[in-house]
């Protein structure tokens, strides 16, 4: 494998518009001509969650490989787990371009892609062909079509199709780029979605596959409290905290800062970590949380873990630092854990909450 997307590769990709650069990176990963030299995982980073073995807690966040097109290449980068999707039942083109913006000065990204994807049937044919070598856990993130007459049913349809092939399923009700989608974060809608998804999982003969809820960072205290109660009452198996934000924190310097869409990267870190801490406290640590939002170093990952995350994910940092960041975070995280006297990752989870 040629490590062509190293620091020089990142520099070259930044000469292109953001979406072209992304498509090129996916193509390179698909054909196995991009990669980094993965760090041999340190035993201290391994854990068991939902009965699955994670060799390290660093995952790829949803939206990078929406079509499950580059799993093999991504696996070689050293991730402990990879979340593919969001996939919708039918293919859809997403929003008009341009719809993806790098905010270089802010180490941030704004996207309003709008679930552009090839649809469930193409996605599942690729997901089902993956080689389950036990090395990397793969989650499938499902959503609803923009023009769907029944969005609640879309989630069940997605779950039924992916359940036999995925290690976990994510219900994504938190993308800001499909109008009205985030209003599914109410108790009534969540109840109907989870009833449908769990029934679909049963019909697919995949009872053991956990269903995880991905939340927005823009929920207020009352909404968050209600959702946490729902999650505990209904034994929701996991929470991803968080998706991108529609807020624009003060101090953004990039000329793209006023573009519509979801903001990710460094300016999301504090808010998403606050939400994560709140969820950990309110659920009493009973539900595994995947912490995501603005992680760009082992210190950031460690803060999420200490705030209550059992696992973490990255997306925007890959755009700015290239794939070498995955091994770098793993290596430095192992060191940080040892420096603080931990012998296992799970001992640090929630220690600051
Ligand atoms: C270009 C782009 C596309 C994304 N697409 C999705 C998506 O399809 N589904 C989803 O659940 N999250 C999506 N996300 C959100 C990420 O999974 C993640 O929650 C968010 O970017 C925060 O992490 P980060 O700061 O490390 O980027 C997307 C993010 C970006 C930057």
PDB file of C-alpha atoms and ligand atoms in Angstrom, residues 22 60-64 66 83-87 99-101 107 109-116 141-142 170-177 214-215 240-245 262-269 272 291-296 304 313-319, ligand 1:
ATOM      1  CA  UNK A  22     -13.319  13.907  -0.562  1.00  0.00           C
ATOM      2  CA  UNK A  60     -14.520   6.733  11.834  1.00  0.00           C
ATOM      3  CA  UNK A  61     -17.670   8.865  12.162  1.00  0.00           C
ATOM      4  CA  UNK A  62     -20.643   8.494   9.820  1.00  0.00           C
ATOM      5  CA  UNK A  63     -20.772  10.426   6.574  1.00  0.00           C
ATOM      6  CA  UNK A  64     -17.217   9.779   5.393  1.00  0.00           C
ATOM      7  CA  UNK A  66     -21.821   7.037   3.049  1.00  0.00           C
ATOM      8  CA  UNK A  83     -19.501   3.651  10.892  1.00  0.00           C
ATOM      9  CA  UNK A  84     -20.741   3.592   7.305  1.00  0.00           C
ATOM     10  CA  UNK A  85     -23.765   5.579   6.021  1.00  0.00           C
ATOM     11  CA  UNK A  86     -25.966   7.493   6.438  1.00  0.00           C
ATOM     12  CA  UNK A  87     -27.906   5.380   3.969  1.00  0.00           C
ATOM     13  CA  UNK A  99     -22.468  21.976  -0.259  1.00  0.00           C
ATOM     14  CA  UNK A 100     -19.202  21.166   1.543  1.00  0.00           C
ATOM     15  CA  UNK A 101     -16.843  23.856   2.859  1.00  0.00           C
ATOM     16  CA  UNK A 107     -10.096  23.809  11.717  1.00  0.00           C
ATOM     17  CA  UNK A 109     -16.104  22.056   8.176  1.00  0.00           C
ATOM     18  CA  UNK A 110     -19.615  23.101   7.184  1.00  0.00           C
ATOM     19  CA  UNK A 111     -21.647  20.588   5.193  1.00  0.00           C
ATOM     20  CA  UNK A 112     -25.156  20.617   3.821  1.00  0.00           C
ATOM     21  CA  UNK A 113     -24.810  17.467   1.726  1.00  0.00           C
ATOM     22  CA  UNK A 114     -28.327  16.285   2.561  1.00  0.00           C
ATOM     23  CA  UNK A 115     -27.814  12.499   2.666  1.00  0.00           C
ATOM     24  CA  UNK A 116     -26.498  12.111  -0.879  1.00  0.00           C
ATOM     25  CA  UNK A 141     -26.024   4.432  10.108  1.00  0.00           C
ATOM     26  CA  UNK A 142     -29.565   4.686   8.692  1.00  0.00           C
ATOM     27  CA  UNK A 170     -27.350   3.864  14.272  1.00  0.00           C
ATOM     28  CA  UNK A 171     -30.653   5.700  14.055  1.00  0.00           C
ATOM     29  CA  UNK A 172     -29.674   9.125  12.755  1.00  0.00           C
ATOM     30  CA  UNK A 173     -32.337  11.674  13.644  1.00  0.00           C
ATOM     31  CA  UNK A 174     -29.871  14.515  14.062  1.00  0.00           C
ATOM     32  CA  UNK A 175     -28.696  15.626  10.630  1.00  0.00           C
ATOM     33  CA  UNK A 176     -29.490  19.320  10.122  1.00  0.00           C
ATOM     34  CA  UNK A 177     -29.535  18.961   6.329  1.00  0.00           C
ATOM     35  CA  UNK A 214     -27.323   9.649  17.284  1.00  0.00           C
ATOM     36  CA  UNK A 215     -28.199  13.040  18.769  1.00  0.00           C
ATOM     37  CA  UNK A 240     -23.724   8.830  19.683  1.00  0.00           C
ATOM     38  CA  UNK A 241     -23.023  12.352  20.963  1.00  0.00           C
ATOM     39  CA  UNK A 242     -22.985  14.329  18.735  1.00  0.00           C
ATOM     40  CA  UNK A 243     -23.806  15.212  15.154  1.00  0.00           C
ATOM     41  CA  UNK A 244     -22.882  18.605  13.622  1.00  0.00           C
ATOM     42  CA  UNK A 245     -24.273  21.889  14.987  1.00  0.00           C
ATOM     43  CA  UNK A 262     -23.877  21.584  10.014  1.00  0.00           C
ATOM     44  CA  UNK A 263     -20.611  22.763  11.549  1.00  0.00           C
ATOM     45  CA  UNK A 264     -18.057  20.159  12.682  1.00  0.00           C
ATOM     46  CA  UNK A 265     -14.435  20.175  13.806  1.00  0.00           C
ATOM     47  CA  UNK A 266     -12.647  22.144  16.524  1.00  0.00           C
ATOM     48  CA  UNK A 267     -15.417  24.707  17.263  1.00  0.00           C
ATOM     49  CA  UNK A 268     -17.830  21.828  18.036  1.00  0.00           C
ATOM     50  CA  UNK A 269     -15.592  20.226  20.656  1.00  0.00           C
ATOM     51  CA  UNK A 272     -20.472  18.206  22.045  1.00  0.00           C
ATOM     52  CA  UNK A 291     -18.200  10.647  21.841  1.00  0.00           C
ATOM     53  CA  UNK A 292     -17.736  12.611  18.618  1.00  0.00           C
ATOM     54  CA  UNK A 293     -17.233  16.275  17.774  1.00  0.00           C
ATOM     55  CA  UNK A 294     -13.995  18.169  17.302  1.00  0.00           C
ATOM     56  CA  UNK A 295     -11.501  15.464  18.275  1.00  0.00           C
ATOM     57  CA  UNK A 296      -8.106  16.178  16.682  1.00  0.00           C
ATOM     58  CA  UNK A 304     -14.281  12.663  25.792  1.00  0.00           C
ATOM     59  CA  UNK A 313     -15.073   8.955  16.504  1.00  0.00           C
ATOM     60  CA  UNK A 314     -13.412  11.453  14.193  1.00  0.00           C
ATOM     61  CA  UNK A 315     -14.238  12.982  10.837  1.00  0.00           C
ATOM     62  CA  UNK A 316     -13.133  16.611  10.360  1.00  0.00           C
ATOM     63  CA  UNK A 317      -9.647  16.002  11.781  1.00  0.00           C
ATOM     64  CA  UNK A 318      -9.004  13.508   8.975  1.00  0.00           C
ATOM     65  CA  UNK A 319      -9.537  16.320   6.467  1.00  0.00           C
TER      66      UNK A 319
HETATM   67  C1  LIG B   1     -18.955  16.162   5.342  1.00  0.00           C
HETATM   68  C2  LIG B   1     -19.674  15.534   6.496  1.00  0.00           C
HETATM   69  C3  LIG B   1     -20.706  14.643   6.249  1.00  0.00           C
HETATM   70  C4  LIG B   1     -21.384  14.044   7.314  1.00  0.00           C
HETATM   71  N1  LIG B   1     -22.381  13.149   7.053  1.00  0.00           N
HETATM   72  C5  LIG B   1     -22.992  12.503   8.090  1.00  0.00           C
HETATM   73  C6  LIG B   1     -23.967  11.505   7.847  1.00  0.00           C
HETATM   74  O1  LIG B   1     -24.278  11.149   6.701  1.00  0.00           O
HETATM   75  N2  LIG B   1     -24.553  10.924   8.926  1.00  0.00           N
HETATM   76  C7  LIG B   1     -24.227  11.246  10.217  1.00  0.00           C
HETATM   77  O2  LIG B   1     -24.774  10.663  11.160  1.00  0.00           O
HETATM   78  N3  LIG B   1     -23.285  12.187  10.470  1.00  0.00           N
HETATM   79  C8  LIG B   1     -22.665  12.803   9.448  1.00  0.00           C
HETATM   80  N4  LIG B   1     -21.698  13.745   9.711  1.00  0.00           N
HETATM   81  C9  LIG B   1     -21.379  14.091  11.116  1.00  0.00           C
HETATM   82  C10 LIG B   1     -20.176  13.310  11.659  1.00  0.00           C
HETATM   83  O3  LIG B   1     -20.443  11.934  11.701  1.00  0.00           O
HETATM   84  C11 LIG B   1     -19.804  13.817  13.075  1.00  0.00           C
HETATM   85  O4  LIG B   1     -20.887  13.561  13.943  1.00  0.00           O
HETATM   86  C12 LIG B   1     -19.476  15.302  13.102  1.00  0.00           C
HETATM   87  O5  LIG B   1     -18.766  15.671  11.941  1.00  0.00           O
HETATM   88  C13 LIG B   1     -18.633  15.704  14.313  1.00  0.00           C
HETATM   89  O6  LIG B   1     -17.366  15.086  14.287  1.00  0.00           O
HETATM   90  P1  LIG B   1     -16.016  15.845  13.821  1.00  0.00           P
HETATM   91  O7  LIG B   1     -15.998  17.161  14.527  1.00  0.00           O
HETATM   92  O8  LIG B   1     -14.916  14.922  14.197  1.00  0.00           O
HETATM   93  O9  LIG B   1     -16.133  16.023  12.355  1.00  0.00           O
HETATM   94  C14 LIG B   1     -21.021  14.363   8.654  1.00  0.00           C
HETATM   95  C15 LIG B   1     -19.964  15.250   8.881  1.00  0.00           C
HETATM   96  C16 LIG B   1     -19.286  15.835   7.825  1.00  0.00           C
HETATM   97  C17 LIG B   1     -18.157  16.786   8.111  1.00  0.00           C
END
